[in-house]
Structure formats: C-alpha cells, structure tokens
PDB file of C-alpha atoms in Angstrom:
ATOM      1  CA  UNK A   1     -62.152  -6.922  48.505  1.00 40.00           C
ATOM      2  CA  UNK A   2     -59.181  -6.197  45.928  1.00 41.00           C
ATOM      3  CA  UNK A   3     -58.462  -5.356  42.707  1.00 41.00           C
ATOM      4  CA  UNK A   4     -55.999  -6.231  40.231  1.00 42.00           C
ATOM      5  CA  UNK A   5     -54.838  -3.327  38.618  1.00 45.00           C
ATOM      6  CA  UNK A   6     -53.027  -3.105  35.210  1.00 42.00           C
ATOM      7  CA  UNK A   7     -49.808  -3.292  36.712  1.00 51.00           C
ATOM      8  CA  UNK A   8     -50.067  -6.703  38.089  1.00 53.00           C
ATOM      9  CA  UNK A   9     -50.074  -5.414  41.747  1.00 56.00           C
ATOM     10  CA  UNK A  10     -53.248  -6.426  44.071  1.00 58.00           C
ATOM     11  CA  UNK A  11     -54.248  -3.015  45.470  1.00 60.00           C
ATOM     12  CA  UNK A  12     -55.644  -2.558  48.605  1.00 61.00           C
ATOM     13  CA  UNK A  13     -54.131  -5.281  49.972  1.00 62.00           C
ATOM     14  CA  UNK A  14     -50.931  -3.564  51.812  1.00 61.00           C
ATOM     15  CA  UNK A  15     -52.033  -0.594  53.308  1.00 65.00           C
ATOM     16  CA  UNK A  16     -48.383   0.999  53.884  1.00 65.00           C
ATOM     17  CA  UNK A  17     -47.307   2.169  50.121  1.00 62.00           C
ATOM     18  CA  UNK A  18     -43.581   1.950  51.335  1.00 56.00           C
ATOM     19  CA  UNK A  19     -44.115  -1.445  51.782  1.00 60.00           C
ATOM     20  CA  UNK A  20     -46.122  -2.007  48.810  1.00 61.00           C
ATOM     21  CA  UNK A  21     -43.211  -0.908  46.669  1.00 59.00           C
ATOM     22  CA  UNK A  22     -40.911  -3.206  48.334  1.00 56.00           C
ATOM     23  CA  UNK A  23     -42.637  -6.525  47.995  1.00 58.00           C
ATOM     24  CA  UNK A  24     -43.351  -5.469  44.334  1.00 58.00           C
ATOM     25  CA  UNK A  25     -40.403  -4.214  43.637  1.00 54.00           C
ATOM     26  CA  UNK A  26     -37.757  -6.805  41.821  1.00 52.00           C
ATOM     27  CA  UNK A  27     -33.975  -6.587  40.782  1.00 48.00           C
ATOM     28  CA  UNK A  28     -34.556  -9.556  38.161  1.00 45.00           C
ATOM     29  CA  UNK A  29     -37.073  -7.007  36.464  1.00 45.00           C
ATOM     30  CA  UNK A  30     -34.248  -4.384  35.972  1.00 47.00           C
ATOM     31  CA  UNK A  31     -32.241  -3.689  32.507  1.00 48.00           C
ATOM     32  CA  UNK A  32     -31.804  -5.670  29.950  1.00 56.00           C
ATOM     33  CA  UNK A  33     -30.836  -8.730  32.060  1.00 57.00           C
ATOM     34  CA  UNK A  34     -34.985 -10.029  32.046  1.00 57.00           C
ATOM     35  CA  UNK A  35     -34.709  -9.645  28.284  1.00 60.00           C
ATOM     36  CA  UNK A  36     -31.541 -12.638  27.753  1.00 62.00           C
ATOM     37  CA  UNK A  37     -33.287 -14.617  30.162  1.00 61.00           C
ATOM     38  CA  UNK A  38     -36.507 -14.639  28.160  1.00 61.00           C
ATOM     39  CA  UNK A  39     -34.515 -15.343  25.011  1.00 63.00           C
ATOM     40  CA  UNK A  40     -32.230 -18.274  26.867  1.00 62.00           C
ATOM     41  CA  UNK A  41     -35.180 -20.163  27.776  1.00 61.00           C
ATOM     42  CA  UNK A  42     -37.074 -19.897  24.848  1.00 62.00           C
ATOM     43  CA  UNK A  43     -34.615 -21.771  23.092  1.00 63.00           C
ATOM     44  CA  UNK A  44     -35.577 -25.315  22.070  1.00 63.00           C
ATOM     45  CA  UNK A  45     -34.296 -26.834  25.325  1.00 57.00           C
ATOM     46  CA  UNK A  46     -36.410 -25.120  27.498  1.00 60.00           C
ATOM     47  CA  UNK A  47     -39.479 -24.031  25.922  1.00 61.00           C
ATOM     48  CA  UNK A  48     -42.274 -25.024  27.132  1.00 63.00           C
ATOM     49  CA  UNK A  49     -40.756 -27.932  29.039  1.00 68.00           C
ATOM     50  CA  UNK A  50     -40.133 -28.630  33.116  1.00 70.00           C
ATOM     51  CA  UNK A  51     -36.105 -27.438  33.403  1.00 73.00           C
ATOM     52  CA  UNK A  52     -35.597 -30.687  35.270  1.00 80.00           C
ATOM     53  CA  UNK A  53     -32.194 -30.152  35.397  1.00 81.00           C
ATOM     54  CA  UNK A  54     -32.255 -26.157  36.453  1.00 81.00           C
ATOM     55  CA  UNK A  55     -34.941 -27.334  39.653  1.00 83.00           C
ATOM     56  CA  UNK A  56     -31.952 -30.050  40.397  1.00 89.00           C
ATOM     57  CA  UNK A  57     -29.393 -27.450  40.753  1.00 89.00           C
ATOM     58  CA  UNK A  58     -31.900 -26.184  43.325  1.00 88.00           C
ATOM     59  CA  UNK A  59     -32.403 -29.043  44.781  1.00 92.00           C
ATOM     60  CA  UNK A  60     -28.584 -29.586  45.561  1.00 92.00           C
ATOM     61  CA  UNK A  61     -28.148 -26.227  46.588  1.00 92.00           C
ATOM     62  CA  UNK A  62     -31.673 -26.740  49.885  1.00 91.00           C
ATOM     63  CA  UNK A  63     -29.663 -29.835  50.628  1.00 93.00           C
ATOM     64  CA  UNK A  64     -26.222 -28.343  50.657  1.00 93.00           C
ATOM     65  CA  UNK A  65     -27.695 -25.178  53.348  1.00 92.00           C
ATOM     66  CA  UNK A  66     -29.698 -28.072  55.354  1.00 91.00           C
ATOM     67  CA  UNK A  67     -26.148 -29.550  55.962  1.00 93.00           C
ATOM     68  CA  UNK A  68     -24.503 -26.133  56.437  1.00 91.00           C
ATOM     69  CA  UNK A  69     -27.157 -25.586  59.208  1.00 90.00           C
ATOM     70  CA  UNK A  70     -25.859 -29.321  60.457  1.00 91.00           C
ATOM     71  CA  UNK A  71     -22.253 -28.184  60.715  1.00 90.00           C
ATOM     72  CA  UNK A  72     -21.221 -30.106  58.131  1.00 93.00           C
ATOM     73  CA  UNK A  73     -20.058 -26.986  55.767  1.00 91.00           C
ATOM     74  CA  UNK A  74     -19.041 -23.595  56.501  1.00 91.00           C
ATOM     75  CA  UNK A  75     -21.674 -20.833  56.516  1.00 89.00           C
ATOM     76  CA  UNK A  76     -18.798 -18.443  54.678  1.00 89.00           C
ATOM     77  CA  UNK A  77     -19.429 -15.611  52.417  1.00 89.00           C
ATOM     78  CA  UNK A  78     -18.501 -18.331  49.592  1.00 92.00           C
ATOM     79  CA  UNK A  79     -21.706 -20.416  50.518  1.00 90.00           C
ATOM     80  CA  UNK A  80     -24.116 -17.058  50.978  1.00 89.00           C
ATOM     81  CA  UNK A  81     -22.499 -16.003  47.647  1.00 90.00           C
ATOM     82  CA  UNK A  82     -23.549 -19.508  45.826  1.00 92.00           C
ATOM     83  CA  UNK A  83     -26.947 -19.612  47.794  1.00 91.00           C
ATOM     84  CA  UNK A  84     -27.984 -15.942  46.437  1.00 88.00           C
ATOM     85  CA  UNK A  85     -26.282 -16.754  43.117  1.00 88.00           C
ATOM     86  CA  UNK A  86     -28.690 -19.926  42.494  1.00 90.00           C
ATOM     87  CA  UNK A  87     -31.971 -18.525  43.764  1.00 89.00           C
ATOM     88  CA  UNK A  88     -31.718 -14.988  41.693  1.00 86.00           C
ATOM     89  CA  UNK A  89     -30.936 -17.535  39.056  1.00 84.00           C
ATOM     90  CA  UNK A  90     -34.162 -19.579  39.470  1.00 86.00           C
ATOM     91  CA  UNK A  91     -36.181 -16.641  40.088  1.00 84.00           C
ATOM     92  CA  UNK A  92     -35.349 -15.253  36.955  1.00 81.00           C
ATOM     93  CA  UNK A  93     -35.772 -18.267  35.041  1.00 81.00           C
ATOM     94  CA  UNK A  94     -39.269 -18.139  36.823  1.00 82.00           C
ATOM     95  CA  UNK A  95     -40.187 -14.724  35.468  1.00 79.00           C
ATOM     96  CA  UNK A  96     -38.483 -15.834  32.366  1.00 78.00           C
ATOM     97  CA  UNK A  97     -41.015 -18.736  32.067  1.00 80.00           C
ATOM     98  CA  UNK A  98     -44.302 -16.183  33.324  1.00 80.00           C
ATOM     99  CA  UNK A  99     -43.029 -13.916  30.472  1.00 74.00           C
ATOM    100  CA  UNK A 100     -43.182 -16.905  27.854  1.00 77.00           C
ATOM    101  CA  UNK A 101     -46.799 -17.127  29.241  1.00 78.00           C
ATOM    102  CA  UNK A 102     -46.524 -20.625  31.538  1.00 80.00           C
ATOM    103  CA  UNK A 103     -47.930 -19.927  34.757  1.00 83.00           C
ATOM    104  CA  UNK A 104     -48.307 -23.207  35.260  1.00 86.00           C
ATOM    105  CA  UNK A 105     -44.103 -24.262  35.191  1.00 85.00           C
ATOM    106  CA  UNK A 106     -43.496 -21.203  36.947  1.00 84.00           C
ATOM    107  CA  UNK A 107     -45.537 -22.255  39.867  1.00 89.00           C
ATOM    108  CA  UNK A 108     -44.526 -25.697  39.749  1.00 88.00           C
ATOM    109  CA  UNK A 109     -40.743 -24.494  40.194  1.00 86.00           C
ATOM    110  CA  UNK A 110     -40.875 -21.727  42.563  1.00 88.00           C
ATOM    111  CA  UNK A 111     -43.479 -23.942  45.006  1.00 88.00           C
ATOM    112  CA  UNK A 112     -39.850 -25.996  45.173  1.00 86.00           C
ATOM    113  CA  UNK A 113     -37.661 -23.526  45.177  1.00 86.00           C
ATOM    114  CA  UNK A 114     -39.202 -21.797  48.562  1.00 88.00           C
ATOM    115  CA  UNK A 115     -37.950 -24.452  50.648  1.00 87.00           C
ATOM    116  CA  UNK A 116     -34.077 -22.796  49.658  1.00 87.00           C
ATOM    117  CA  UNK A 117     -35.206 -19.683  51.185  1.00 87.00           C
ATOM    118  CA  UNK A 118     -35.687 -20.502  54.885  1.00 84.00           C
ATOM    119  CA  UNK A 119     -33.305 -21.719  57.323  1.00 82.00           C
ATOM    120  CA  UNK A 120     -33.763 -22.775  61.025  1.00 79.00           C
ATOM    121  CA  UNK A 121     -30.545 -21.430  62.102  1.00 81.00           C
ATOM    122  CA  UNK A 122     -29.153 -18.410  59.683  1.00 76.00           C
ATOM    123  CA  UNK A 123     -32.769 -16.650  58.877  1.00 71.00           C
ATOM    124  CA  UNK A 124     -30.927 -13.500  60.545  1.00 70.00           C
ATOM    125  CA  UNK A 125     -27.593 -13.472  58.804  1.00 69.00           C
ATOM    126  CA  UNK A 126     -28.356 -13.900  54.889  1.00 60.00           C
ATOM    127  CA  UNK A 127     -30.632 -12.594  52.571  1.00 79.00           C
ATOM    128  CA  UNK A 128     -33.102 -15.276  52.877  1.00 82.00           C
ATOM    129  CA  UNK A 129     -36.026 -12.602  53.214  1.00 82.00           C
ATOM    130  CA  UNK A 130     -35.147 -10.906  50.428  1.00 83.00           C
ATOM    131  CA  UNK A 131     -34.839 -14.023  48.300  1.00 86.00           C
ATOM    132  CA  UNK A 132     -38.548 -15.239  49.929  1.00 88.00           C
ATOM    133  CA  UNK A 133     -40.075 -11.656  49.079  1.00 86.00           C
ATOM    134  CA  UNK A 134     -39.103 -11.974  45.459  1.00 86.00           C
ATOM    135  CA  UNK A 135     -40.137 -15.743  45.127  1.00 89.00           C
ATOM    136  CA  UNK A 136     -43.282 -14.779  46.971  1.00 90.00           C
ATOM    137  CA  UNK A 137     -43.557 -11.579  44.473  1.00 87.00           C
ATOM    138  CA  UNK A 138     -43.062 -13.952  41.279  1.00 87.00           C
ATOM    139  CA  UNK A 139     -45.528 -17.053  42.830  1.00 90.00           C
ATOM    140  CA  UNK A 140     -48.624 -14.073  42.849  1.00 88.00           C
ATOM    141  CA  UNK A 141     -48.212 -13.368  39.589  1.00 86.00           C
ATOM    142  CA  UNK A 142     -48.170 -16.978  38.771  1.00 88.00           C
ATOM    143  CA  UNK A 143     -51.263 -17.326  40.737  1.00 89.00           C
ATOM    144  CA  UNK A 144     -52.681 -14.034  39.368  1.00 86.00           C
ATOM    145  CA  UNK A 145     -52.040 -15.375  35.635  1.00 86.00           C
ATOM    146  CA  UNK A 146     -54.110 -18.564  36.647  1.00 88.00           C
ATOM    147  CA  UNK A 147     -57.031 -16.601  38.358  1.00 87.00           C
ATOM    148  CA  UNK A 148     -56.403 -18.202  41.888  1.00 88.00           C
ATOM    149  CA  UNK A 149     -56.626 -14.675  43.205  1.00 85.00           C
ATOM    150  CA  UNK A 150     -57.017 -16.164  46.690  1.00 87.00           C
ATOM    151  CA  UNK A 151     -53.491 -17.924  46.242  1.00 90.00           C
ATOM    152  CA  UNK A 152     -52.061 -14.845  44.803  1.00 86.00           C
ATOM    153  CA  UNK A 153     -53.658 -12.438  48.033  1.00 86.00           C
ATOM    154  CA  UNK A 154     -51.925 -15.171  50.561  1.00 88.00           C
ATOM    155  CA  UNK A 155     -48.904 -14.789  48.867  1.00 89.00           C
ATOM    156  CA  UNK A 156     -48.407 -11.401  48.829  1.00 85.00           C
ATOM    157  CA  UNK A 157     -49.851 -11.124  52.768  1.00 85.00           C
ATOM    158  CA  UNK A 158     -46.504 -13.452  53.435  1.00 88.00           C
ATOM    159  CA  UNK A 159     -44.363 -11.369  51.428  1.00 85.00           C
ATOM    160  CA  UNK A 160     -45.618  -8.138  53.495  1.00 83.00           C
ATOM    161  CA  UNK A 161     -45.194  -9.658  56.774  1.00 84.00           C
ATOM    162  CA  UNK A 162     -41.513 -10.704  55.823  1.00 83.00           C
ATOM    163  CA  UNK A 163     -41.037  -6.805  54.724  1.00 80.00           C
ATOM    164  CA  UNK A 164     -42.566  -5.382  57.756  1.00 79.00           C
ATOM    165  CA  UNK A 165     -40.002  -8.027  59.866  1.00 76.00           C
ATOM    166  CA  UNK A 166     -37.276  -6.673  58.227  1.00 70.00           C
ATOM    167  CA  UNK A 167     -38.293  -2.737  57.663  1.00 62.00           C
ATOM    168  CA  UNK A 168     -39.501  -3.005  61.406  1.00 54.00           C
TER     169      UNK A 168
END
C-alpha cells in the first residue's frame, strides 16, 4: 500500500503534496545547527546511553504547562518561549540520536516527550501543533529505521490530520 522512498518519506500516504511537504518538512534539519547537535551527543556522555537527565528537563517542563493549564503559572510569552525552547531542544537531540543510528533511544524519548505537546486548554494559542508535527515527523523515522512500517504510517496519518487542522 506504500512505499518508502529514498528520502525517508512514505509516499502515497498523503495525497495533498502541500501537505506532504509540511509534515516532512523540519527546521531542526536546517544549516549547520543538525551538524553540532550530532557532534554534542556523540560525546562520551551521551553516546549511546538514555539522556536521563535531558528526558527530566522534559519532564519538568509537561508538569510545569499541566499547572499553567491549572492557573497556577502564567501562560505569558516567557512560558510559550521556554515550552518551544525545550521541545525544539529534545527534538533535535532526537534526530541527533536517529543520526548516530539509535532508533531505539530516539523512540523511547520522543514516545515521552509527546505528552509536552498537547494541552487541554491552550491547543489554540501556542505552537503545540507544530511542535506535535515535528515529533510525529521524527517518531516515523524512528519507526521506519526499526521496520514497524505500520507504526511509522500511523504516525505520519496523525501528523497530516494536525496539518490539515491547521492549513484548513
């Protein structure tokens, strides 16, 4: 029913191209910046380990919007700032890790990290579905990588129907 193509993209999958490019498309692929990040965590601290304490940073950050959405904090530009700051961050240590060929720690971490991208309350006033596109877009290649094509196809069906909600 699809095909992988050199390119890592699933074609036939998304039948509007425009779409297609979006959900593929990724700023933490851009420049030099995927380059450093592949070099920072192939240094002896991170290679081929779990980045316990990266995923904790993550961790705080899910709590701290849960408590946002509770009232408890401000939803200012300084917390949307921080929120987008951290999960660019983990995404690109997530490519950074699928680059160093572990599909396995990638998936691990961006499985957690999705929970950061949704919130009951603020879905509408953040970037959380660009955030979810790119995790999305990074957990199919993961799944790709480990021939769970199935995994990779649902993936990439989410990441189109976020794109379509937001393209219209």
């Amino acid at each position: 029913p699809f095909v992988c193509s050199s390119s890592m993209r699933i074609e036939g999958v998304i039948p509007n191209k425009w779409v297609e490019e979006i959900v593929y498309f990724s700023p933490v692929q851009v420049g030099n910046a995927r380059y450093q990040h592949l070099l920072y965590y192939q240094t002896d601290v991170y290679y081929r380990q779990y980045p316990e304490g990266k995923v904790e940073k993550l961790k705080t950050m899910t709590d701290l919007l849960r408590q946002v959405e509770l009232g408890i904090y401000p939803f200012d530009e300084k917390f949307k700032q921080a929120h987008f700051e951290t999960v660019m961050n983990h995404n690109r240590m997530g490519l950074a890790y699928l680059d160093m060929r572990q599909p396995g720690l990638t998936l691990k971490m961006l499985e957690k990290g999705l929970e950061c991208t949704t919130s009951s309350i603020y879905e509408s006033q953040a970037r959380f579905g660009f955030l979810r596109v790119i995790m999305l877009n990074l957990l199919a290649c993961a799944y790709r990588r480990l021939k769970q094509y199935d995994k990779a196809t649902s993936s990439l069906k989410k990441a189109v129907e976020i794109t379509e909600n937001y393209v219209g």
